[in-house]
Structures are given as structure tokens and as C-alpha cells.
mmCIF file of N, CA, C and O in Angstrom:
data_model
loop_
_atom_site.group_PDB
_atom_site.id
_atom_site.type_symbol
_atom_site.label_atom_id
_atom_site.label_comp_id
_atom_site.label_asym_id
_atom_site.label_seq_id
_atom_site.Cartn_x
_atom_site.Cartn_y
_atom_site.Cartn_z
ATOM 1 N N UNK N 2 24.520 99.639 -158.725
ATOM 2 C CA UNK N 2 25.435 100.163 -159.733
ATOM 3 C C UNK N 2 25.654 99.130 -160.835
ATOM 4 O O UNK N 2 25.760 99.495 -161.993
ATOM 5 N N UNK N 3 25.684 97.863 -160.464
ATOM 6 C CA UNK N 3 25.876 96.807 -161.459
ATOM 7 C C UNK N 3 24.734 96.818 -162.478
ATOM 8 O O UNK N 3 24.967 96.714 -163.685
ATOM 9 N N UNK N 4 23.522 96.960 -161.990
ATOM 10 C CA UNK N 4 22.361 96.995 -162.886
ATOM 11 C C UNK N 4 22.414 98.220 -163.792
ATOM 12 O O UNK N 4 22.078 98.138 -164.979
ATOM 13 N N UNK N 5 22.842 99.355 -163.262
ATOM 14 C CA UNK N 5 22.936 100.570 -164.077
ATOM 15 C C UNK N 5 23.999 100.428 -165.168
ATOM 16 O O UNK N 5 23.815 100.922 -166.278
ATOM 17 N N UNK N 6 25.081 99.752 -164.855
ATOM 18 C CA UNK N 6 26.150 99.562 -165.837
ATOM 19 C C UNK N 6 25.679 98.686 -166.997
ATOM 20 O O UNK N 6 26.164 98.810 -168.113
ATOM 21 N N UNK N 7 24.720 97.796 -166.741
ATOM 22 C CA UNK N 7 24.193 96.900 -167.769
ATOM 23 C C UNK N 7 23.007 97.501 -168.522
ATOM 24 O O UNK N 7 22.549 96.920 -169.501
ATOM 25 N N UNK N 8 22.524 98.641 -168.073
ATOM 26 C CA UNK N 8 21.343 99.249 -168.686
ATOM 27 C C UNK N 8 21.629 99.657 -170.128
ATOM 28 O O UNK N 8 22.704 100.153 -170.446
ATOM 29 N N UNK N 9 20.650 99.435 -170.988
ATOM 30 C CA UNK N 9 20.791 99.843 -172.391
ATOM 31 C C UNK N 9 19.843 100.976 -172.750
ATOM 32 O O UNK N 9 19.976 101.576 -173.803
ATOM 33 N N UNK N 10 18.910 101.267 -171.882
ATOM 34 C CA UNK N 10 17.929 102.323 -172.143
ATOM 35 C C UNK N 10 17.999 103.393 -171.080
ATOM 36 O O UNK N 10 19.057 103.674 -170.521
ATOM 37 N N UNK N 11 16.853 103.964 -170.792
ATOM 38 C CA UNK N 11 16.755 105.006 -169.766
ATOM 39 C C UNK N 11 16.350 104.375 -168.444
ATOM 40 O O UNK N 11 15.435 103.553 -168.392
ATOM 41 N N UNK N 12 17.028 104.772 -167.363
ATOM 42 C CA UNK N 12 16.700 104.314 -166.017
ATOM 43 C C UNK N 12 16.386 105.538 -165.178
ATOM 44 O O UNK N 12 17.113 106.532 -165.206
ATOM 45 N N UNK N 13 15.286 105.445 -164.434
ATOM 46 C CA UNK N 13 14.839 106.543 -163.584
ATOM 47 C C UNK N 13 14.663 106.023 -162.163
ATOM 48 O O UNK N 13 14.064 104.960 -161.967
ATOM 49 N N UNK N 14 15.193 106.744 -161.176
ATOM 50 C CA UNK N 14 14.917 106.441 -159.777
ATOM 51 C C UNK N 14 13.638 107.186 -159.421
ATOM 52 O O UNK N 14 13.574 108.416 -159.560
ATOM 53 N N UNK N 15 12.624 106.438 -159.005
ATOM 54 C CA UNK N 15 11.334 107.059 -158.731
ATOM 55 C C UNK N 15 10.833 106.630 -157.360
ATOM 56 O O UNK N 15 10.811 105.449 -157.037
ATOM 57 N N UNK N 16 10.441 107.602 -156.566
ATOM 58 C CA UNK N 16 9.808 107.354 -155.277
ATOM 59 C C UNK N 16 8.433 107.998 -155.324
ATOM 60 O O UNK N 16 8.311 109.183 -155.621
ATOM 61 N N UNK N 17 7.416 107.201 -155.061
ATOM 62 C CA UNK N 17 6.053 107.735 -155.031
ATOM 63 C C UNK N 17 5.579 107.768 -153.589
ATOM 64 O O UNK N 17 5.789 106.818 -152.831
ATOM 65 N N UNK N 18 4.919 108.852 -153.212
ATOM 66 C CA UNK N 18 4.548 109.027 -151.809
ATOM 67 C C UNK N 18 3.326 108.203 -151.403
ATOM 68 O O UNK N 18 2.621 107.637 -152.219
ATOM 69 N N UNK N 19 3.109 108.225 -150.125
ATOM 70 C CA UNK N 19 1.970 107.606 -149.480
ATOM 71 C C UNK N 19 0.658 108.085 -150.099
ATOM 72 O O UNK N 19 0.477 109.272 -150.347
ATOM 73 N N UNK N 20 -0.266 107.145 -150.334
ATOM 74 C CA UNK N 20 -1.620 107.484 -150.772
ATOM 75 C C UNK N 20 -2.588 106.586 -150.004
ATOM 76 O O UNK N 20 -2.396 105.380 -149.940
ATOM 77 N N UNK N 21 -3.600 107.174 -149.423
ATOM 78 C CA UNK N 21 -4.640 106.427 -148.717
ATOM 79 C C UNK N 21 -5.974 106.827 -149.319
ATOM 80 O O UNK N 21 -6.329 108.008 -149.336
ATOM 81 N N UNK N 22 -6.703 105.845 -149.857
ATOM 82 C CA UNK N 22 -8.031 106.109 -150.397
ATOM 83 C C UNK N 22 -9.071 105.667 -149.373
ATOM 84 O O UNK N 22 -9.000 104.543 -148.867
ATOM 85 N N UNK N 23 -10.019 106.556 -149.086
ATOM 86 C CA UNK N 23 -11.070 106.273 -148.116
ATOM 87 C C UNK N 23 -12.419 106.505 -148.789
ATOM 88 O O UNK N 23 -12.695 107.602 -149.281
ATOM 89 N N UNK N 24 -13.252 105.460 -148.814
ATOM 90 C CA UNK N 24 -14.603 105.581 -149.334
ATOM 91 C C UNK N 24 -15.467 106.144 -148.218
ATOM 92 O O UNK N 24 -15.521 105.586 -147.121
ATOM 93 N N UNK N 25 -16.139 107.265 -148.481
ATOM 94 C CA UNK N 25 -16.930 107.951 -147.453
ATOM 95 C C UNK N 25 -18.421 107.831 -147.761
ATOM 96 O O UNK N 25 -18.828 107.896 -148.924
ATOM 97 N N UNK N 26 -19.224 107.692 -146.711
ATOM 98 C CA UNK N 26 -20.668 107.601 -146.894
ATOM 99 C C UNK N 26 -21.272 108.945 -147.266
ATOM 100 O O UNK N 26 -22.166 109.014 -148.100
ATOM 101 N N UNK N 27 -20.806 109.991 -146.621
ATOM 102 C CA UNK N 27 -21.370 111.333 -146.804
ATOM 103 C C UNK N 27 -20.276 112.315 -147.213
ATOM 104 O O UNK N 27 -19.112 112.164 -146.824
ATOM 105 N N UNK N 28 -20.660 113.329 -147.958
ATOM 106 C CA UNK N 28 -19.711 114.363 -148.371
ATOM 107 C C UNK N 28 -19.120 115.061 -147.154
ATOM 108 O O UNK N 28 -17.932 115.389 -147.144
ATOM 109 N N UNK N 29 -19.922 115.264 -146.115
ATOM 110 C CA UNK N 29 -19.430 115.921 -144.906
ATOM 111 C C UNK N 29 -18.302 115.111 -144.261
ATOM 112 O O UNK N 29 -17.346 115.686 -143.730
ATOM 113 N N UNK N 30 -18.411 113.775 -144.311
ATOM 114 C CA UNK N 30 -17.338 112.924 -143.778
ATOM 115 C C UNK N 30 -16.048 113.142 -144.563
ATOM 116 O O UNK N 30 -14.968 113.267 -143.981
ATOM 117 N N UNK N 31 -16.169 113.187 -145.882
ATOM 118 C CA UNK N 31 -14.999 113.406 -146.741
ATOM 119 C C UNK N 31 -14.396 114.784 -146.480
ATOM 120 O O UNK N 31 -13.164 114.929 -146.445
ATOM 121 N N UNK N 32 -15.232 115.788 -146.292
ATOM 122 C CA UNK N 32 -14.738 117.148 -146.036
ATOM 123 C C UNK N 32 -13.999 117.226 -144.709
ATOM 124 O O UNK N 32 -12.960 117.875 -144.608
ATOM 125 N N UNK N 33 -14.507 116.522 -143.708
ATOM 126 C CA UNK N 33 -13.852 116.507 -142.400
ATOM 127 C C UNK N 33 -12.491 115.826 -142.499
ATOM 128 O O UNK N 33 -11.491 116.336 -141.989
ATOM 129 N N UNK N 34 -12.446 114.690 -143.182
ATOM 130 C CA UNK N 34 -11.181 113.981 -143.377
ATOM 131 C C UNK N 34 -10.210 114.808 -144.216
ATOM 132 O O UNK N 34 -9.015 114.871 -143.920
ATOM 133 N N UNK N 35 -10.726 115.497 -145.225
ATOM 134 C CA UNK N 35 -9.886 116.359 -146.073
ATOM 135 C C UNK N 35 -9.251 117.466 -145.240
ATOM 136 O O UNK N 35 -8.046 117.734 -145.355
ATOM 137 N N UNK N 36 -10.042 118.095 -144.379
ATOM 138 C CA UNK N 36 -9.508 119.161 -143.516
ATOM 139 C C UNK N 36 -8.418 118.633 -142.601
ATOM 140 O O UNK N 36 -7.379 119.281 -142.413
ATOM 141 N N UNK N 37 -8.629 117.430 -142.048
ATOM 142 C CA UNK N 37 -7.622 116.829 -141.169
ATOM 143 C C UNK N 37 -6.348 116.507 -141.953
ATOM 144 O O UNK N 37 -5.236 116.727 -141.462
ATOM 145 N N UNK N 38 -6.504 115.988 -143.173
ATOM 146 C CA UNK N 38 -5.344 115.639 -143.996
ATOM 147 C C UNK N 38 -4.540 116.886 -144.362
ATOM 148 O O UNK N 38 -3.311 116.906 -144.226
ATOM 149 N N UNK N 39 -5.222 117.923 -144.819
ATOM 150 C CA UNK N 39 -4.543 119.177 -145.183
ATOM 151 C C UNK N 39 -3.847 119.767 -143.965
ATOM 152 O O UNK N 39 -2.695 120.203 -144.035
ATOM 153 N N UNK N 40 -4.533 119.756 -142.829
ATOM 154 C CA UNK N 40 -3.962 120.281 -141.591
ATOM 155 C C UNK N 40 -2.760 119.498 -141.104
ATOM 156 O O UNK N 40 -1.921 120.021 -140.380
ATOM 157 N N UNK N 41 -2.658 118.235 -141.521
ATOM 158 C CA UNK N 41 -1.526 117.386 -141.135
ATOM 159 C C UNK N 41 -0.375 117.443 -142.129
ATOM 160 O O UNK N 41 0.613 116.737 -141.994
ATOM 161 N N UNK N 42 -0.519 118.260 -143.173
ATOM 162 C CA UNK N 42 0.568 118.429 -144.129
ATOM 163 C C UNK N 42 0.436 117.636 -145.410
ATOM 164 O O UNK N 42 1.334 117.661 -146.245
ATOM 165 N N UNK N 43 -0.671 116.920 -145.594
ATOM 166 C CA UNK N 43 -0.883 116.154 -146.826
ATOM 167 C C UNK N 43 -1.570 117.059 -147.852
ATOM 168 O O UNK N 43 -2.756 116.940 -148.129
ATOM 169 N N UNK N 44 -0.787 117.946 -148.443
ATOM 170 C CA UNK N 44 -1.322 119.031 -149.277
ATOM 171 C C UNK N 44 -1.902 118.582 -150.611
ATOM 172 O O UNK N 44 -2.653 119.320 -151.231
ATOM 173 N N UNK N 45 -1.578 117.399 -151.072
ATOM 174 C CA UNK N 45 -2.114 116.933 -152.355
ATOM 175 C C UNK N 45 -3.384 116.112 -152.193
ATOM 176 O O UNK N 45 -3.787 115.405 -153.102
ATOM 177 N N UNK N 46 -4.009 116.179 -151.049
ATOM 178 C CA UNK N 46 -5.219 115.408 -150.779
ATOM 179 C C UNK N 46 -6.410 116.009 -151.517
ATOM 180 O O UNK N 46 -6.418 117.190 -151.840
ATOM 181 N N UNK N 47 -7.416 115.155 -151.768
ATOM 182 C CA UNK N 47 -8.588 115.667 -152.471
ATOM 183 C C UNK N 47 -9.780 114.728 -152.376
ATOM 184 O O UNK N 47 -9.673 113.588 -151.943
ATOM 185 N N UNK N 48 -10.923 115.259 -152.800
ATOM 186 C CA UNK N 48 -12.185 114.526 -152.772
ATOM 187 C C UNK N 48 -12.671 114.351 -154.208
ATOM 188 O O UNK N 48 -12.629 115.288 -154.999
ATOM 189 N N UNK N 49 -13.139 113.131 -154.514
ATOM 190 C CA UNK N 49 -13.706 112.845 -155.827
ATOM 191 C C UNK N 49 -15.101 112.259 -155.630
ATOM 192 O O UNK N 49 -15.284 111.374 -154.793
ATOM 193 N N UNK N 50 -16.046 112.768 -156.397
ATOM 194 C CA UNK N 50 -17.396 112.220 -156.378
ATOM 195 C C UNK N 50 -17.650 111.607 -157.749
ATOM 196 O O UNK N 50 -17.614 112.287 -158.770
ATOM 197 N N UNK N 51 -17.879 110.288 -157.757
ATOM 198 C CA UNK N 51 -18.102 109.573 -159.007
ATOM 199 C C UNK N 51 -19.522 109.749 -159.531
ATOM 200 O O UNK N 51 -20.397 110.284 -158.849
ATOM 201 N N UNK N 52 -19.752 109.274 -160.748
ATOM 202 C CA UNK N 52 -21.066 109.381 -161.387
ATOM 203 C C UNK N 52 -22.167 108.715 -160.568
ATOM 204 O O UNK N 52 -23.283 109.191 -160.524
ATOM 205 N N UNK N 53 -21.839 107.598 -159.948
ATOM 206 C CA UNK N 53 -22.823 106.873 -159.143
ATOM 207 C C UNK N 53 -22.989 107.433 -157.743
ATOM 208 O O UNK N 53 -23.693 106.859 -156.925
ATOM 209 N N UNK N 54 -22.315 108.543 -157.458
ATOM 210 C CA UNK N 54 -22.418 109.166 -156.145
ATOM 211 C C UNK N 54 -21.397 108.660 -155.146
ATOM 212 O O UNK N 54 -21.430 109.042 -153.977
ATOM 213 N N UNK N 55 -20.494 107.793 -155.583
ATOM 214 C CA UNK N 55 -19.458 107.280 -154.693
ATOM 215 C C UNK N 55 -18.498 108.421 -154.333
ATOM 216 O O UNK N 55 -17.973 109.108 -155.209
ATOM 217 N N UNK N 56 -18.283 108.609 -153.036
ATOM 218 C CA UNK N 56 -17.434 109.702 -152.541
ATOM 219 C C UNK N 56 -16.114 109.114 -152.057
ATOM 220 O O UNK N 56 -16.077 108.314 -151.123
ATOM 221 N N UNK N 57 -15.035 109.507 -152.709
ATOM 222 C CA UNK N 57 -13.709 108.984 -152.389
ATOM 223 C C UNK N 57 -12.818 110.128 -151.924
ATOM 224 O O UNK N 57 -12.702 111.157 -152.597
ATOM 225 N N UNK N 58 -12.204 109.935 -150.777
ATOM 226 C CA UNK N 58 -11.246 110.906 -150.239
ATOM 227 C C UNK N 58 -9.867 110.294 -150.365
ATOM 228 O O UNK N 58 -9.647 109.148 -149.957
ATOM 229 N N UNK N 59 -8.947 111.009 -150.984
ATOM 230 C CA UNK N 59 -7.575 110.535 -151.150
ATOM 231 C C UNK N 59 -6.644 111.402 -150.307
ATOM 232 O O UNK N 59 -6.628 112.619 -150.457
ATOM 233 N N UNK N 60 -5.928 110.758 -149.411
ATOM 234 C CA UNK N 60 -4.919 111.441 -148.593
ATOM 235 C C UNK N 60 -3.581 111.195 -149.275
ATOM 236 O O UNK N 60 -3.151 110.059 -149.420
ATOM 237 N N UNK N 61 -2.946 112.281 -149.734
ATOM 238 C CA UNK N 61 -1.695 112.162 -150.481
ATOM 239 C C UNK N 61 -0.653 113.119 -149.920
ATOM 240 O O UNK N 61 -0.943 114.286 -149.680
ATOM 241 N N UNK N 62 0.563 112.626 -149.815
ATOM 242 C CA UNK N 62 1.660 113.505 -149.402
ATOM 243 C C UNK N 62 2.339 114.084 -150.636
ATOM 244 O O UNK N 62 2.007 113.732 -151.766
ATOM 245 N N UNK N 63 3.290 114.934 -150.404
ATOM 246 C CA UNK N 63 3.991 115.602 -151.510
ATOM 247 C C UNK N 63 5.432 115.136 -151.623
ATOM 248 O O UNK N 63 6.235 115.793 -152.267
ATOM 249 N N UNK N 64 5.751 114.012 -151.032
ATOM 250 C CA UNK N 64 7.141 113.549 -150.979
ATOM 251 C C UNK N 64 7.547 112.784 -152.229
ATOM 252 O O UNK N 64 7.974 111.639 -152.166
ATOM 253 N N UNK N 65 7.442 113.396 -153.377
ATOM 254 C CA UNK N 65 7.790 112.745 -154.648
ATOM 255 C C UNK N 65 9.289 112.882 -154.936
ATOM 256 O O UNK N 65 9.942 113.805 -154.465
ATOM 257 N N UNK N 66 9.769 111.953 -155.737
ATOM 258 C CA UNK N 66 11.151 112.032 -156.214
ATOM 259 C C UNK N 66 11.222 111.246 -157.511
ATOM 260 O O UNK N 66 10.809 110.090 -157.560
ATOM 261 N N UNK N 67 11.670 111.881 -158.564
ATOM 262 C CA UNK N 67 11.839 111.213 -159.855
ATOM 263 C C UNK N 67 13.064 111.807 -160.533
ATOM 264 O O UNK N 67 13.071 112.983 -160.888
ATOM 265 N N UNK N 68 14.105 110.978 -160.689
ATOM 266 C CA UNK N 68 15.383 111.470 -161.205
ATOM 267 C C UNK N 68 15.925 110.505 -162.261
ATOM 268 O O UNK N 68 16.101 109.322 -161.986
ATOM 269 N N UNK N 69 16.192 110.988 -163.466
ATOM 270 C CA UNK N 69 16.827 110.126 -164.471
ATOM 271 C C UNK N 69 18.268 109.821 -164.060
ATOM 272 O O UNK N 69 18.991 110.707 -163.611
ATOM 273 N N UNK N 70 18.659 108.548 -164.243
ATOM 274 C CA UNK N 70 20.029 108.131 -163.909
ATOM 275 C C UNK N 70 20.840 107.797 -165.151
ATOM 276 O O UNK N 70 22.026 108.089 -165.215
ATOM 277 N N UNK N 71 20.197 107.138 -166.125
ATOM 278 C CA UNK N 71 20.880 106.821 -167.378
ATOM 279 C C UNK N 71 20.024 107.305 -168.539
ATOM 280 O O UNK N 71 18.814 107.462 -168.422
ATOM 281 N N UNK N 72 20.707 107.535 -169.668
ATOM 282 C CA UNK N 72 20.011 107.903 -170.915
ATOM 283 C C UNK N 72 20.666 107.116 -172.046
ATOM 284 O O UNK N 72 21.875 107.233 -172.272
ATOM 285 N N UNK N 73 19.833 106.295 -172.689
ATOM 286 C CA UNK N 73 20.324 105.424 -173.769
ATOM 287 C C UNK N 73 21.526 104.591 -173.315
ATOM 288 O O UNK N 73 22.497 104.420 -174.050
ATOM 289 N N UNK N 74 21.441 104.110 -172.060
ATOM 290 C CA UNK N 74 22.488 103.256 -171.534
ATOM 291 C C UNK N 74 23.678 103.968 -170.938
ATOM 292 O O UNK N 74 24.548 103.341 -170.352
ATOM 293 N N UNK N 75 23.742 105.290 -171.073
ATOM 294 C CA UNK N 75 24.881 106.049 -170.527
ATOM 295 C C UNK N 75 24.525 106.585 -169.146
ATOM 296 O O UNK N 75 23.515 107.264 -168.980
ATOM 297 N N UNK N 76 25.365 106.278 -168.157
ATOM 298 C CA UNK N 76 25.172 106.781 -166.804
ATOM 299 C C UNK N 76 25.374 108.289 -166.805
ATOM 300 O O UNK N 76 26.405 108.783 -167.252
ATOM 301 N N UNK N 77 24.376 109.036 -166.314
ATOM 302 C CA UNK N 77 24.407 110.496 -166.384
ATOM 303 C C UNK N 77 24.802 111.158 -165.062
ATOM 304 O O UNK N 77 24.970 112.366 -165.012
ATOM 305 N N UNK N 78 24.925 110.345 -163.997
ATOM 306 C CA UNK N 78 25.248 110.892 -162.677
ATOM 307 C C UNK N 78 26.335 110.036 -162.039
ATOM 308 O O UNK N 78 26.595 108.920 -162.464
ATOM 309 N N UNK N 79 26.939 110.555 -160.976
ATOM 310 C CA UNK N 79 28.003 109.824 -160.288
ATOM 311 C C UNK N 79 27.423 108.829 -159.285
ATOM 312 O O UNK N 79 26.272 108.943 -158.863
ATOM 313 N N UNK N 80 28.246 107.875 -158.903
ATOM 314 C CA UNK N 80 27.845 106.909 -157.877
ATOM 315 C C UNK N 80 27.549 107.629 -156.565
ATOM 316 O O UNK N 80 26.619 107.282 -155.845
ATOM 317 N N UNK N 81 28.318 108.654 -156.259
ATOM 318 C CA UNK N 81 28.098 109.447 -155.045
ATOM 319 C C UNK N 81 26.712 110.094 -155.065
ATOM 320 O O UNK N 81 26.011 110.115 -154.059
ATOM 321 N N UNK N 82 26.303 110.607 -156.223
ATOM 322 C CA UNK N 82 24.986 111.239 -156.336
ATOM 323 C C UNK N 82 23.873 110.197 -156.182
ATOM 324 O O UNK N 82 22.855 110.459 -155.553
ATOM 325 N N UNK N 83 24.078 109.012 -156.718
ATOM 326 C CA UNK N 83 23.093 107.944 -156.573
ATOM 327 C C UNK N 83 22.948 107.566 -155.098
ATOM 328 O O UNK N 83 21.831 107.384 -154.600
ATOM 329 N N UNK N 84 24.045 107.470 -154.378
ATOM 330 C CA UNK N 84 23.993 107.188 -152.941
ATOM 331 C C UNK N 84 23.222 108.285 -152.214
ATOM 332 O O UNK N 84 22.430 108.008 -151.310
ATOM 333 N N UNK N 85 23.435 109.534 -152.606
ATOM 334 C CA UNK N 85 22.704 110.655 -152.024
ATOM 335 C C UNK N 85 21.206 110.518 -152.300
ATOM 336 O O UNK N 85 20.376 110.689 -151.403
ATOM 337 N N UNK N 86 20.846 110.182 -153.545
ATOM 338 C CA UNK N 86 19.433 110.020 -153.900
ATOM 339 C C UNK N 86 18.765 108.896 -153.119
ATOM 340 O O UNK N 86 17.618 109.030 -152.675
ATOM 341 N N UNK N 87 19.463 107.797 -152.944
ATOM 342 C CA UNK N 87 18.925 106.676 -152.172
ATOM 343 C C UNK N 87 18.679 107.116 -150.731
ATOM 344 O O UNK N 87 17.648 106.792 -150.136
ATOM 345 N N UNK N 88 19.601 107.894 -150.179
ATOM 346 C CA UNK N 88 19.429 108.413 -148.817
ATOM 347 C C UNK N 88 18.197 109.322 -148.745
ATOM 348 O O UNK N 88 17.401 109.226 -147.813
ATOM 349 N N UNK N 89 18.036 110.192 -149.730
ATOM 350 C CA UNK N 89 16.867 111.081 -149.774
ATOM 351 C C UNK N 89 15.580 110.261 -149.872
ATOM 352 O O UNK N 89 14.606 110.517 -149.147
ATOM 353 N N UNK N 90 15.558 109.266 -150.744
ATOM 354 C CA UNK N 90 14.376 108.418 -150.898
ATOM 355 C C UNK N 90 14.058 107.665 -149.612
ATOM 356 O O UNK N 90 12.883 107.554 -149.225
ATOM 357 N N UNK N 91 15.073 107.176 -148.954
ATOM 358 C CA UNK N 91 14.860 106.469 -147.688
ATOM 359 C C UNK N 91 14.296 107.398 -146.610
ATOM 360 O O UNK N 91 13.423 106.999 -145.835
ATOM 361 N N UNK N 92 14.771 108.637 -146.563
ATOM 362 C CA UNK N 92 14.217 109.605 -145.618
ATOM 363 C C UNK N 92 12.748 109.902 -145.931
ATOM 364 O O UNK N 92 11.930 110.031 -145.036
ATOM 365 N N UNK N 93 12.420 110.003 -147.217
ATOM 366 C CA UNK N 93 11.038 110.232 -147.607
ATOM 367 C C UNK N 93 10.163 109.049 -147.200
ATOM 368 O O UNK N 93 9.027 109.231 -146.770
ATOM 369 N N UNK N 94 10.696 107.848 -147.308
ATOM 370 C CA UNK N 94 9.956 106.664 -146.879
ATOM 371 C C UNK N 94 9.698 106.712 -145.372
ATOM 372 O O UNK N 94 8.605 106.386 -144.912
ATOM 373 N N UNK N 95 10.682 107.155 -144.613
ATOM 374 C CA UNK N 95 10.505 107.301 -143.166
ATOM 375 C C UNK N 95 9.434 108.348 -142.862
ATOM 376 O O UNK N 95 8.610 108.152 -141.973
ATOM 377 N N UNK N 96 9.409 109.442 -143.624
ATOM 378 C CA UNK N 96 8.381 110.470 -143.439
ATOM 379 C C UNK N 96 7.000 109.896 -143.756
ATOM 380 O O UNK N 96 6.023 110.253 -143.112
ATOM 381 N N UNK N 97 6.913 109.021 -144.740
ATOM 382 C CA UNK N 97 5.644 108.363 -145.056
ATOM 383 C C UNK N 97 5.115 107.588 -143.856
ATOM 384 O O UNK N 97 3.926 107.604 -143.576
ATOM 385 N N UNK N 98 6.026 106.893 -143.188
ATOM 386 C CA UNK N 98 5.637 106.091 -142.025
ATOM 387 C C UNK N 98 5.112 106.972 -140.938
ATOM 388 O O UNK N 98 4.109 106.716 -140.331
#
């Protein structure tokens, strides 16, 4: 709260979810891992094939959180709401684990 009171610009609380990048030898390996990731609830997962043929599988969760707290130095939410957001972010971190 002390840092927010001193803010002169925009402050955003941001939580970014788990991401695991796996370099795969074969497309079939990436497809198998993709199916396992999707089946485990990592719905934002995907496969990328680069120009050189490099096959990358990204396992991504959907546990995002991005909330503006101040605008031009003015606090836009209550301290109680910030405590709630921190609790939500901490729960998302536990889900990542």
C-alpha cells in the first residue's frame, strides 16, 4: 500500500501463468505432449514449427490475472480489494505448482 500511495503513474497487478517450453524431435512427440497437456487442463497449450523445422511445444495454463490499481497516481480500488486480489493471485500460484 505504501508503494501504491507513492505511485505517480499507472500501476497494474499482473499474474502470469505457468509456461513450459519443450523442444521436440518429432511432430508426433509434440502432438502426444499437446494431447496430455490439453487433457490435464492446460487449454492454452500449442505447437509451433519454426522455419528451420524446430518443433516447440508450449504447455500453458489459463490462470491469468491483470488488474489496474492506480491511474495517473490515483488509487482506483480499496485496500480490501487489493488484499482480495493478492489472495486470488496466491491461489493461482498454488494451482501452478
